[in-house]
CSV table of C-alpha atoms in Angstrom, one decimal:
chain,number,residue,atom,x,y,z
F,284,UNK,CA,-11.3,6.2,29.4
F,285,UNK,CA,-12.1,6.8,32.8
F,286,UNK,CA,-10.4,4.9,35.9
F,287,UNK,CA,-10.9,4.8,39.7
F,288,UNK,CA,-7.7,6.7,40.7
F,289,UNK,CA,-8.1,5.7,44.1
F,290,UNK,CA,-7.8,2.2,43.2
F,291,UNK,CA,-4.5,0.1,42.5
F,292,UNK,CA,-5.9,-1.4,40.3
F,293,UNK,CA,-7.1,1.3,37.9
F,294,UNK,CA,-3.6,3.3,38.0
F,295,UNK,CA,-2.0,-0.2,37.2
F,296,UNK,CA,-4.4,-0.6,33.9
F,297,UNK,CA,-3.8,3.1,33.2
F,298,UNK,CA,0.3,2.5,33.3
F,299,UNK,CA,0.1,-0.5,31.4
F,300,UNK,CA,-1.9,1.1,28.8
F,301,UNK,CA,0.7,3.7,28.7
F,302,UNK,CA,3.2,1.3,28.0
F,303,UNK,CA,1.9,-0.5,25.1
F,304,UNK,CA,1.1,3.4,23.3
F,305,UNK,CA,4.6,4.1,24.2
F,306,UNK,CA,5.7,0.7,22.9
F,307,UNK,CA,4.2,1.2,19.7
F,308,UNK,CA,4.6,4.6,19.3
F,309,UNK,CA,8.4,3.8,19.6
F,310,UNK,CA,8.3,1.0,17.1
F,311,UNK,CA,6.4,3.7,14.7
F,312,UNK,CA,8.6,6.4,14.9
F,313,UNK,CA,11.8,3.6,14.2
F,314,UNK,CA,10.3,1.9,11.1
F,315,UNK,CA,8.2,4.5,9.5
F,316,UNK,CA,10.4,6.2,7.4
F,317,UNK,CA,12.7,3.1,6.3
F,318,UNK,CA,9.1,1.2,5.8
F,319,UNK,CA,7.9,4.3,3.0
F,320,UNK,CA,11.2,4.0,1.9
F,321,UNK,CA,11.1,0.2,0.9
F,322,UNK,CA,7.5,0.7,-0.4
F,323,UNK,CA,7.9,3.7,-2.6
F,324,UNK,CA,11.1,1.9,-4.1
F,325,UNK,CA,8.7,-1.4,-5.0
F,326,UNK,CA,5.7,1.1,-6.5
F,327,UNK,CA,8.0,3.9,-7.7
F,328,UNK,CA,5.3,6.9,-6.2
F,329,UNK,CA,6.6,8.1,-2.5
F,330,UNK,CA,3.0,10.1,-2.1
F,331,UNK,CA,1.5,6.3,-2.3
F,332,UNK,CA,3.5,4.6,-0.4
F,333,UNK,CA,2.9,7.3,2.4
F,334,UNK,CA,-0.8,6.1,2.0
F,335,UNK,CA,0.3,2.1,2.2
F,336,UNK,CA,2.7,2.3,4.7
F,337,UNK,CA,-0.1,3.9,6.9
F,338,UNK,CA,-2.7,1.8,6.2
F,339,UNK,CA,-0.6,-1.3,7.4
F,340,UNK,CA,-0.1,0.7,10.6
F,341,UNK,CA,-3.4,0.7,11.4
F,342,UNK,CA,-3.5,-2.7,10.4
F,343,UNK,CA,-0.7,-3.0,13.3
F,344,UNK,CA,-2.0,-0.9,15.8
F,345,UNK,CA,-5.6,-3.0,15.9
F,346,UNK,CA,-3.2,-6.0,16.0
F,347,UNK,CA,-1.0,-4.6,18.8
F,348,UNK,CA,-1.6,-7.2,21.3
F,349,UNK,CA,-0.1,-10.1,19.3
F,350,UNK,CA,1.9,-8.0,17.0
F,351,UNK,CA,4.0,-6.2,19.9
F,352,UNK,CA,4.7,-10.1,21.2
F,353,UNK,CA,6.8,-11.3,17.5
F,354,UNK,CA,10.0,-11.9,17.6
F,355,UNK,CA,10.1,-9.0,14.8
F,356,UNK,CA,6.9,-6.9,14.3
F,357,UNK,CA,8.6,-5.1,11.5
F,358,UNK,CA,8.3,-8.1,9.3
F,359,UNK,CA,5.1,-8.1,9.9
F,360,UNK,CA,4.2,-4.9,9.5
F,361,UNK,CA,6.2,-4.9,6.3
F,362,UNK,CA,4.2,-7.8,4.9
F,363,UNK,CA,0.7,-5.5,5.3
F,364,UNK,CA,2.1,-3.0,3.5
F,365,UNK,CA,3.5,-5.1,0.5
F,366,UNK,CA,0.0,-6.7,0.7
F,367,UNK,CA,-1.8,-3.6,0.4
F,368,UNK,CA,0.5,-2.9,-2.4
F,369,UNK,CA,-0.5,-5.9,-4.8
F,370,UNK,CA,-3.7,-5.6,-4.1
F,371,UNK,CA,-3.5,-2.1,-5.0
F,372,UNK,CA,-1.7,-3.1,-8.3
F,373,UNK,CA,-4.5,-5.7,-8.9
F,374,UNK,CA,-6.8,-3.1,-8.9
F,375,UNK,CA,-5.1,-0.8,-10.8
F,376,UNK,CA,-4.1,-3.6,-13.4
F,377,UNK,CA,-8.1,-4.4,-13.7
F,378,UNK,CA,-8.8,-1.1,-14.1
F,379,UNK,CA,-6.4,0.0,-16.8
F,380,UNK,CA,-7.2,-3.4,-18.7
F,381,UNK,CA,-10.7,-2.7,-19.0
F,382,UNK,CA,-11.0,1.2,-19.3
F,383,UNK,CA,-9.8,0.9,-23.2
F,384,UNK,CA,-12.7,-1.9,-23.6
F,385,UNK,CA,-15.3,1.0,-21.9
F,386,UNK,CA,-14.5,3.9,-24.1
F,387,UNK,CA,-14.0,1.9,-27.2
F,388,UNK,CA,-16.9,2.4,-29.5
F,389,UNK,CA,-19.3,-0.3,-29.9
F,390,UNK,CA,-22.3,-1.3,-32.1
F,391,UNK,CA,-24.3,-1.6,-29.6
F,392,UNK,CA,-23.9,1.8,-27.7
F,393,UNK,CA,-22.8,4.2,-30.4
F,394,UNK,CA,-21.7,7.5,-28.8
F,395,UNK,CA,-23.4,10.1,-31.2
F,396,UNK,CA,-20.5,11.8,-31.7
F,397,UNK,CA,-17.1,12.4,-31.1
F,398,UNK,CA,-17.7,14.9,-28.2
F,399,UNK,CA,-20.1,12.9,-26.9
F,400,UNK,CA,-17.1,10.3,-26.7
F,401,UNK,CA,-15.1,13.2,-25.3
F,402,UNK,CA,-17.2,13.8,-22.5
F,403,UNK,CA,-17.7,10.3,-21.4
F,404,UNK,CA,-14.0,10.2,-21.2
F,405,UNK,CA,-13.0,13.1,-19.2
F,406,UNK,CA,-16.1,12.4,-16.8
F,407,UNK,CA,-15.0,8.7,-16.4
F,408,UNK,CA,-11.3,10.4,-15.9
F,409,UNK,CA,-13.2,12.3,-13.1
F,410,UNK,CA,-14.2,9.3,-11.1
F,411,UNK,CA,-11.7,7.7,-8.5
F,412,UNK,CA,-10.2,4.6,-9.5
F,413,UNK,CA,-12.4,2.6,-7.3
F,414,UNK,CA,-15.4,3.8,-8.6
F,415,UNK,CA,-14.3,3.8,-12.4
F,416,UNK,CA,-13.6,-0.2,-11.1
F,417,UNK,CA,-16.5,-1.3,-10.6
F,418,UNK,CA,-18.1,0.7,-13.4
F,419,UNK,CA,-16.0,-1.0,-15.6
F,420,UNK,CA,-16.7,-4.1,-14.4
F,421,UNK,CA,-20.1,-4.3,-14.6
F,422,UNK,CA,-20.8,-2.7,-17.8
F,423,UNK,CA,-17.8,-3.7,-19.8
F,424,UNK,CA,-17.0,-7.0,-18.6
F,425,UNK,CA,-20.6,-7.5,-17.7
F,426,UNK,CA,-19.6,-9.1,-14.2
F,427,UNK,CA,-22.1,-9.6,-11.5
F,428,UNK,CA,-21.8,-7.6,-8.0
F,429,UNK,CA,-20.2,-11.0,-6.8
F,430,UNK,CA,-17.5,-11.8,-9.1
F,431,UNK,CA,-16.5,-7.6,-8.8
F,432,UNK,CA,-16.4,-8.2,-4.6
F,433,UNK,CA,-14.1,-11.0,-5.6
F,434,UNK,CA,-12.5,-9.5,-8.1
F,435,UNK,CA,-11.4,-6.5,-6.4
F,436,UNK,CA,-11.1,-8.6,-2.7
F,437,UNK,CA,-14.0,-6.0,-1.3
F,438,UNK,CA,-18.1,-6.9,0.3
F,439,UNK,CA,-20.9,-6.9,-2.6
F,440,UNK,CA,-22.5,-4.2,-0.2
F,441,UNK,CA,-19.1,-2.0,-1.0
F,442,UNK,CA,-19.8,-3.0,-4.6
F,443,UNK,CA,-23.2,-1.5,-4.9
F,444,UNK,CA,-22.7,1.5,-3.1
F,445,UNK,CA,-19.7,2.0,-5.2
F,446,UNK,CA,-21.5,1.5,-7.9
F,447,UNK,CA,-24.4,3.8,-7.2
F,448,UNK,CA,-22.5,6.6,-6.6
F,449,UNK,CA,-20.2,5.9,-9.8
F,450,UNK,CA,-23.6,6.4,-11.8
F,451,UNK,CA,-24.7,9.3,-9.9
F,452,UNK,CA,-21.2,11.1,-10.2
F,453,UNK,CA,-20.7,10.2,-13.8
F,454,UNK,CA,-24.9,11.7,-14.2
F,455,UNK,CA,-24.0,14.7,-12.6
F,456,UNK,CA,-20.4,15.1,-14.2
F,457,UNK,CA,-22.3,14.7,-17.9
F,458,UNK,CA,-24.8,16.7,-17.3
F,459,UNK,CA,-22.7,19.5,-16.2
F,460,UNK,CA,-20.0,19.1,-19.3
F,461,UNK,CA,-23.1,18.8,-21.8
F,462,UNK,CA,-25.5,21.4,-20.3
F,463,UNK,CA,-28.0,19.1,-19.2
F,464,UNK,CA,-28.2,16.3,-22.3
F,465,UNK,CA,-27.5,13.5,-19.8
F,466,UNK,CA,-30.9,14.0,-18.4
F,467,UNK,CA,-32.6,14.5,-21.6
C-alpha cells in the first residue's frame, strides 16, 4: 500500500492500520497455543488441530473489523475452529461410511480378480479424503453433484473439479500399479 507521506491524512491511515495488525497479531500470539490445545483435546490429533485452529484465524483476520470490536473475540474465534472441526468429522464420517460400500464386490462391477481389488484399494487409499469423498459419493451412493455440495457443505463447481481430478488421479494411479491395464 502506498500513502502520501506528506499528507496527515495518509500517515494517520498508515498508523491506524498498524494498530489493528498489532491488535491482532497480539490477540494471535495470546490464544493460539491454548486454542490448538482445546482443539487437539476435542479431535485427539495435535498435527490437525494446528491445521483448524489456523484456518479459523483466517476466518478471524478477514473478520477483523467486527471481530476486534466483541466483547471476547476468543469465543469467537474458538467457535470457527470447533466448526471447522464437525464439519471436518462430517466429512470424514461420510467418507469412512461409504468407502466399505465402494470396495465391496458387487454383481454389477465384478473386479476380475483379487489384485485387481488390491489395486483399486491402495490407489483409492492414494487419493485425499476429499477427493475419495466425492468419488464415493457419486459412484457408491449414486448422489448427484448437488446433494455431494450439500452433503459435504462445498459449491457443485468444487464438486466437479473434485471429481475430475479424483478420476484422473485414480486413472493415472491404476495404470501405473497395473502397467498400463487401466487404459486398456
Amino acid at each position: 500500500m502506498f500513502y502520501d507521506m506528506t499528507s496527515s491524512t495518509g500517515r494517520a491511515a498508515e498508523h491506524v492500520e498498524d494498530t489493528q495488525c498489532a491488535r491482532f497479531i497480539a490477540f494471535y500470539e495470546h490464544t493460539c497455543a491454548r486454542l490448538i490445545g482445546q482443539v487437539a483435546t476435542m479431535i485427539g490429533s495435535r498435527t490437525d488441530a494446528e491445521d483448524i485452529v489456523q484456518d479459523a484465524f483466517v476466518r478471524c483476520l478477514s473478520n477483523w473489523s467486527k471481530v476486534r470490536d466483541y466483547d471476547n473475540p476468543e469465543a469467537w474465534v474458538r467457535t470457527v475452529a470447533f466448526r471447522l472441526c464437525t464439519s471436518r468429522y462430517r466429512r470424514t464420517i461420510v467418507a469412512a461410511r461409504a468407502l466399505p460400500r465402494l470396495l465391496a464386490p458387487t454383481d454389477t462391477y465384478p473386479a476380475e480378480s483379487v489384485e485387481d481389488r488390491l489395486d483399486i484399494e491402495a490407489a483409492l487409499a492414494k487419493l485425499d479424503i476429499f477427493r475419495r469423498a466425492v468419488l464415493i459419493l457419486y459412484y457408491t451412493e449414486d448422489l448427484s453433484i448437488e446433494e455431494i455440495a450439500r452433503t459435504l457443505n462445498i459449491r457443485p463447481g468444487t464438486v466437479k473439479s473434485r471429481l475430475a481430478r479424483a478420476r484422473s488421479q485414480l486413472q493415472t494411479l491404476l495404470s501405473d500399479d497395473t502397467g498400463g491395464k487401466a487404459n486398456e
